[in-house]
Tab-separated table of C-alpha atoms in Angstrom:
chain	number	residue	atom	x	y	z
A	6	UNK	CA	2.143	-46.913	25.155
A	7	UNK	CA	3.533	-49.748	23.142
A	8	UNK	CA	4.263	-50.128	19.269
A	9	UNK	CA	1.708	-53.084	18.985
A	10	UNK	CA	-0.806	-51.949	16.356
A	11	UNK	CA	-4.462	-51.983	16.845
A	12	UNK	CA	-7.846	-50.949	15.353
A	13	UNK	CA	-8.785	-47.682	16.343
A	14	UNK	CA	-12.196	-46.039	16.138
A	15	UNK	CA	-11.895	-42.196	15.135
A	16	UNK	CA	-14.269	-39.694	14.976
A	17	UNK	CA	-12.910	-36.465	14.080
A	18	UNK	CA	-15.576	-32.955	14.431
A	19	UNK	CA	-14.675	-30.953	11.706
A	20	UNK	CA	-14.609	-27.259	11.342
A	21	UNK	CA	-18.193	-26.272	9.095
A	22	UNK	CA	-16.180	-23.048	7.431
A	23	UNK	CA	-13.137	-25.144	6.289
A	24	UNK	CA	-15.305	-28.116	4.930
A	25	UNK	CA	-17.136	-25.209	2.825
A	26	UNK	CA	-13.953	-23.369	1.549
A	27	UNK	CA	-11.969	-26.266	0.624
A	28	UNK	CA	-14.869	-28.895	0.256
A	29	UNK	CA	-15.531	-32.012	2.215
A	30	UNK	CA	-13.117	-34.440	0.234
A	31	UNK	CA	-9.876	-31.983	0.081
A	32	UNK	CA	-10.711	-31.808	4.378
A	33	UNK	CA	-10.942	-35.630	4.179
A	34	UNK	CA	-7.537	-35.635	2.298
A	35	UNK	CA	-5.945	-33.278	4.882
A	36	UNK	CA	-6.989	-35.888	7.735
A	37	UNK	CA	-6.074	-38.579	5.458
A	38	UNK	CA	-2.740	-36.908	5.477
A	39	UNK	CA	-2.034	-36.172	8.955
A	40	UNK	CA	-3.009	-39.467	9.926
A	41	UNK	CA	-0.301	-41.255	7.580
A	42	UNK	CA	2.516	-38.474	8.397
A	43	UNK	CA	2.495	-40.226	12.072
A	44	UNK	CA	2.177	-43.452	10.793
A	45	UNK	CA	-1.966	-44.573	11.079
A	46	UNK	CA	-3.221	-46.394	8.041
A	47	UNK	CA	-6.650	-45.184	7.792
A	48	UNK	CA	-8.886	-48.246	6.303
A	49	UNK	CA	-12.223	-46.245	6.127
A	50	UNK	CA	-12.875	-42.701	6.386
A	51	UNK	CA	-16.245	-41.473	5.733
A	52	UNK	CA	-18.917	-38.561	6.339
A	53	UNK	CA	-21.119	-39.907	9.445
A	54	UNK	CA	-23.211	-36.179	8.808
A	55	UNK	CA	-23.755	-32.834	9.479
A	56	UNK	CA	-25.232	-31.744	12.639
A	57	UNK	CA	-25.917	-29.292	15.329
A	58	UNK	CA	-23.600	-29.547	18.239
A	59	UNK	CA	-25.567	-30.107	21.438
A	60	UNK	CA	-23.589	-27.417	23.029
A	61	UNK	CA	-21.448	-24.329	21.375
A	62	UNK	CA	-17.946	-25.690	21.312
A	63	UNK	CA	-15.782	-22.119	20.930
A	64	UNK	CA	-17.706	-20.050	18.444
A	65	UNK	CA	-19.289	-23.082	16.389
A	66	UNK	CA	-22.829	-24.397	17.054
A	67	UNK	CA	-22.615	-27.245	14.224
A	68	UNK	CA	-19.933	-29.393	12.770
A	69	UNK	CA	-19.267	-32.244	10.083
A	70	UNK	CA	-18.373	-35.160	11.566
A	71	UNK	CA	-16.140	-37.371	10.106
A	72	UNK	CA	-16.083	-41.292	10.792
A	73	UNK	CA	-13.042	-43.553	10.460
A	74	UNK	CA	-11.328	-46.697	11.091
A	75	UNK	CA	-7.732	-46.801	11.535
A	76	UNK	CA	-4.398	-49.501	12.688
A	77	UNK	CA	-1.605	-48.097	14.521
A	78	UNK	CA	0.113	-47.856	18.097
A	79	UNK	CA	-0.786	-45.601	20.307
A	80	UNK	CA	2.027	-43.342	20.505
A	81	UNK	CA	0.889	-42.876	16.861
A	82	UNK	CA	-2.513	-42.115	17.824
A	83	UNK	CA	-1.046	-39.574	20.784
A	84	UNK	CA	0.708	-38.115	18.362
A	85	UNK	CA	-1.571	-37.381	15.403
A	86	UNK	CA	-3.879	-36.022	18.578
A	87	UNK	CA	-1.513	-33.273	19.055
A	88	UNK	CA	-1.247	-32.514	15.010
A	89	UNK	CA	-5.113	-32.390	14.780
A	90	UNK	CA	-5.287	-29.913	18.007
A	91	UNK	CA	-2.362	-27.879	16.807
A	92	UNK	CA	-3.394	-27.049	12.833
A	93	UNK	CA	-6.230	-28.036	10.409
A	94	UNK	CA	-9.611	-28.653	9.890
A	95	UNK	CA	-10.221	-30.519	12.891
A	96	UNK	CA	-11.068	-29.039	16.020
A	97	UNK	CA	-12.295	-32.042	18.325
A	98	UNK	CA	-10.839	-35.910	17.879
A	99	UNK	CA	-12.017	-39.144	19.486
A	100	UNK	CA	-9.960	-42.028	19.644
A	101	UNK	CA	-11.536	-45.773	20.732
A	102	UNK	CA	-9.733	-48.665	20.502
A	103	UNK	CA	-11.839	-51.374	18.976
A	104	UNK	CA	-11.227	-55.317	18.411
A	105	UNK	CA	-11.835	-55.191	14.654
A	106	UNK	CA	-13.473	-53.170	12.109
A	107	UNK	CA	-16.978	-54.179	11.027
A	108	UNK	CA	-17.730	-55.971	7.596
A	109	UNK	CA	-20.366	-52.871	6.837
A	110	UNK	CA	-17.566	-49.897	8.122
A	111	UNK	CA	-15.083	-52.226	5.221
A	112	UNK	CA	-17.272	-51.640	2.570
A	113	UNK	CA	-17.428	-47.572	2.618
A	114	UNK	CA	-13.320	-47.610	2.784
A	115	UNK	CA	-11.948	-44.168	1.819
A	116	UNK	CA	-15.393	-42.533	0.976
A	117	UNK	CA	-15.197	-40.409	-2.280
A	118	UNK	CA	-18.472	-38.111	-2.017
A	119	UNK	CA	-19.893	-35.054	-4.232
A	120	UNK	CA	-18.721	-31.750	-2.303
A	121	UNK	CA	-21.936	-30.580	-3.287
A	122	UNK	CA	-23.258	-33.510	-1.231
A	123	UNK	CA	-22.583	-32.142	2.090
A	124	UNK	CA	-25.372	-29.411	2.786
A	125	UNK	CA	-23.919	-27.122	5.519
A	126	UNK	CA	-26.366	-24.610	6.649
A	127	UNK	CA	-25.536	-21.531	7.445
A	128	UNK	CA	-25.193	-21.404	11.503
A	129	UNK	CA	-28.110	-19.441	13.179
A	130	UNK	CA	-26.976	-16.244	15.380
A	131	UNK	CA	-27.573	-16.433	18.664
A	132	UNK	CA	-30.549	-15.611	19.901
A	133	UNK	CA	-29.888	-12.579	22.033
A	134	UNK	CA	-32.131	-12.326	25.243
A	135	UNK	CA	-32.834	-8.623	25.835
A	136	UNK	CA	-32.583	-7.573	29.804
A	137	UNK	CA	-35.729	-5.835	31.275
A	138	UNK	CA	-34.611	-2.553	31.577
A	139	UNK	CA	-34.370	-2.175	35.248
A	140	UNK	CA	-34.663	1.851	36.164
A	141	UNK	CA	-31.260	2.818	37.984
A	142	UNK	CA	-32.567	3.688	41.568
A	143	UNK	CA	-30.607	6.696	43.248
A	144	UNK	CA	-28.362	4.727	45.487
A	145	UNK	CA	-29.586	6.176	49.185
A	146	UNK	CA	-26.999	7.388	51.317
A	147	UNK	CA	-26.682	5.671	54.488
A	148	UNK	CA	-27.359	7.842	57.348
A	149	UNK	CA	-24.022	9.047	58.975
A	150	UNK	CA	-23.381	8.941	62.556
A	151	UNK	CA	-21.059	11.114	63.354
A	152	UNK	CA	-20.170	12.801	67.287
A	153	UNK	CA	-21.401	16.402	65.250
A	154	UNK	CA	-24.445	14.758	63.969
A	155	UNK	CA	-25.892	13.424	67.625
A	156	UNK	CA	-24.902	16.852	68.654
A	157	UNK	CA	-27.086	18.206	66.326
A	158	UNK	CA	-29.720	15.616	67.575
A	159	UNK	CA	-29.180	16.572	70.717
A	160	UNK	CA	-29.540	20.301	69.981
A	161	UNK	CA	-32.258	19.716	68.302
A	162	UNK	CA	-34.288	17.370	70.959
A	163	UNK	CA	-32.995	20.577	73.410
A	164	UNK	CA	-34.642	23.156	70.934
A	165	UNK	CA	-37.903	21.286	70.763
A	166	UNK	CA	-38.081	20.956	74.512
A	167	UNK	CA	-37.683	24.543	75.307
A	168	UNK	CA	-40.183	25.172	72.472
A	169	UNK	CA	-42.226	23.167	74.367
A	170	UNK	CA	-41.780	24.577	77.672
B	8	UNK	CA	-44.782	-33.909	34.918
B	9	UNK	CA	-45.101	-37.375	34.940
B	10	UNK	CA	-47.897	-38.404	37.603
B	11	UNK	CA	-46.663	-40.276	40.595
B	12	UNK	CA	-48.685	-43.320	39.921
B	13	UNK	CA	-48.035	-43.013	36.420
B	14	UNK	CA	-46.201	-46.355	34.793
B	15	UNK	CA	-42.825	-45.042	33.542
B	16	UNK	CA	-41.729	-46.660	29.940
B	17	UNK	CA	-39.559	-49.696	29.950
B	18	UNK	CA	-36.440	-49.144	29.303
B	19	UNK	CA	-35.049	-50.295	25.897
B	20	UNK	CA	-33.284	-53.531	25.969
B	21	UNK	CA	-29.690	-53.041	24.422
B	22	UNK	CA	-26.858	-55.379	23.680
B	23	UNK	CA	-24.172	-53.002	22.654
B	24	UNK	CA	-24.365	-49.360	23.718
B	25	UNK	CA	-22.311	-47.088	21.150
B	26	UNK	CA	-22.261	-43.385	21.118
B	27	UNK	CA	-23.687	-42.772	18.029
B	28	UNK	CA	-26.858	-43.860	18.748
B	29	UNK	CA	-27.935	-40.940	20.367
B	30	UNK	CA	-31.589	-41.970	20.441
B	31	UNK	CA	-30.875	-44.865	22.627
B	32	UNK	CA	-28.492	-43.238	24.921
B	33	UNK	CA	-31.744	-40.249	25.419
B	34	UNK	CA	-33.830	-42.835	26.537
B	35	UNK	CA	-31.301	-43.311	29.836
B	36	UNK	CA	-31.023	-39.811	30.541
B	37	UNK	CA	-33.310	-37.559	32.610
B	38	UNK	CA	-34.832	-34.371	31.304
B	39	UNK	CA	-31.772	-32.462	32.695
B	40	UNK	CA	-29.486	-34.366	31.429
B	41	UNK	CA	-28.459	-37.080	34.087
B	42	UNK	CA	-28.042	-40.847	33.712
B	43	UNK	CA	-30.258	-42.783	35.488
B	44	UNK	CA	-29.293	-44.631	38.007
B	45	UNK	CA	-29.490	-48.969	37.859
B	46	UNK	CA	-32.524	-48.963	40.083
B	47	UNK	CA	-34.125	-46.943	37.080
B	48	UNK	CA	-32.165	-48.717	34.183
B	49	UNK	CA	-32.853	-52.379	34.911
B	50	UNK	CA	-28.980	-52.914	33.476
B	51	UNK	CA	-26.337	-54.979	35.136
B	52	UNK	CA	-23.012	-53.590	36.747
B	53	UNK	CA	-21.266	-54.226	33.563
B	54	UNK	CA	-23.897	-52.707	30.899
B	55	UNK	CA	-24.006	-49.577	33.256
B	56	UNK	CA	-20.630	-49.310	32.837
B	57	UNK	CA	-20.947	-49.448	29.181
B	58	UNK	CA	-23.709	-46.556	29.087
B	59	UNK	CA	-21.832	-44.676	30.758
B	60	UNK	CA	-18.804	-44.736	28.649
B	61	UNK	CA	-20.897	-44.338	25.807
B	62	UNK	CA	-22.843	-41.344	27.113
B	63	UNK	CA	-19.557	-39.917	28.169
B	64	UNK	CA	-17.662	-40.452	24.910
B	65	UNK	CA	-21.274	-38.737	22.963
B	66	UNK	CA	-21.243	-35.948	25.566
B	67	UNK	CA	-17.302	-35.120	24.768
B	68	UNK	CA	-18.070	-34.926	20.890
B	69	UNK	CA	-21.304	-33.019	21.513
B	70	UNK	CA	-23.678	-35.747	20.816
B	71	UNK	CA	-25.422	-35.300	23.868
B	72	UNK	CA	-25.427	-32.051	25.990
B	73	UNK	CA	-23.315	-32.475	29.629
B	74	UNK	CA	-26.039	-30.164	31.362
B	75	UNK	CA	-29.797	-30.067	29.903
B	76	UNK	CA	-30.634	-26.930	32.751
């Protein structure tokens, strides 16, 4: 990693509970904040939406996601990584380094929204599937074959023949 | 199931793959989840190379699910 500065690509997944709490623009802030502390300047930052997450990443089945454009090194970049993984609202961070940021990214810059503008819905529970109830079986014993037990075969076979005779 | 003499749809010609359009990336993915391979995409070395980064980069921000099973 080298101190040249480039344009970075973020996209930051953003924890549902915290952006309801606190409210998407004081979350924004935080990012805003870490990102600065290891020296990123953050040109645009703005809500890309709220969706489900195609798979459950911990306990979370949707997330806010949270676009931005952003000039730094890398160690920066490796650095802020760690902050975001460490503490905060933030619980998943991509980084992509980019040639230049696009005229139509430029124009949302740091994206002041309505909290109430950022619908979360409440996150379905999991849809438990309920086992067939499988009836325990008694467990059967195998058959032990033991010197008494041919013995007793024996004995028996003896008995049977002398019935016999 | 798709018929085995049934004409598959053409794959959609893209200049610039990027991970947030999902849509697009669906459309080179099997039911289960797979990219198809360039027999079945059409694309160059290079723009296969550029899907896959760009399903990759979707699938690690759960965009698009690693395993559709």
């Amino acid at each position: 990693m080298t101190q040249e500065t480039h344009t970075y690509q973020a996209m930051f997944l953003l924890d549902n509970q915290e952006v309801r709490q606190n409210g998407f623009n004081a979350v924004r802030d935080q990012v805003k904040t870490t990102l600065e502390k290891h020296g990123l300047n953050a040109q645009v930052l703005r809500l890309w939406g709220e969706r489900m997450l195609a798979y459950p990443v911990g306990s979370r089945s949707r997330a806010t996601y949270l676009l931005g454009w952003l000039q730094g090194s890398g160690n920066s970049v490796n650095e802020a990584k760690k902050d975001f993984y460490l503490v905060g609202p933030v619980f998943r961070c991509m980084f992509l380094r980019q040639e230049s940021v696009p005229e139509k990214e430029l124009a949302y810059g740091i994206e002041q929204i309505e909290d109430s503008a950022v619908v979360i819905p409440d996150e379905a529970p999991e849809a438990v599937e309920e086992e067939p109830a499988v009836e325990a079986k008694p467990a059967k014993a195998a058959p032990k074959v033991t010197a008494e037990g041919e013995a007793d075969a024996d004995e028996g076979d003896a008995d049977a023949e002398e019935e016999e005779s | 199931m798709m018929d085995r003499f049934e004409k598959r749809k053409p794959m959609p010609k893209v200049d610039n793959f990027d991970y947030k359009d999902i849509e697009t990336l669906q459309r080179f993915l099997s039911p289960q989840g797979r990219i198809h391979s360039r027999k079945r995409t059409g694309l160059n070395a290079r723009k296969q190379r550029e899907l896959k980064m760009a399903i990759k980069t979707a699938r690690f921000l759960a965009l698009l699910p690693y395993d559709n099973r």
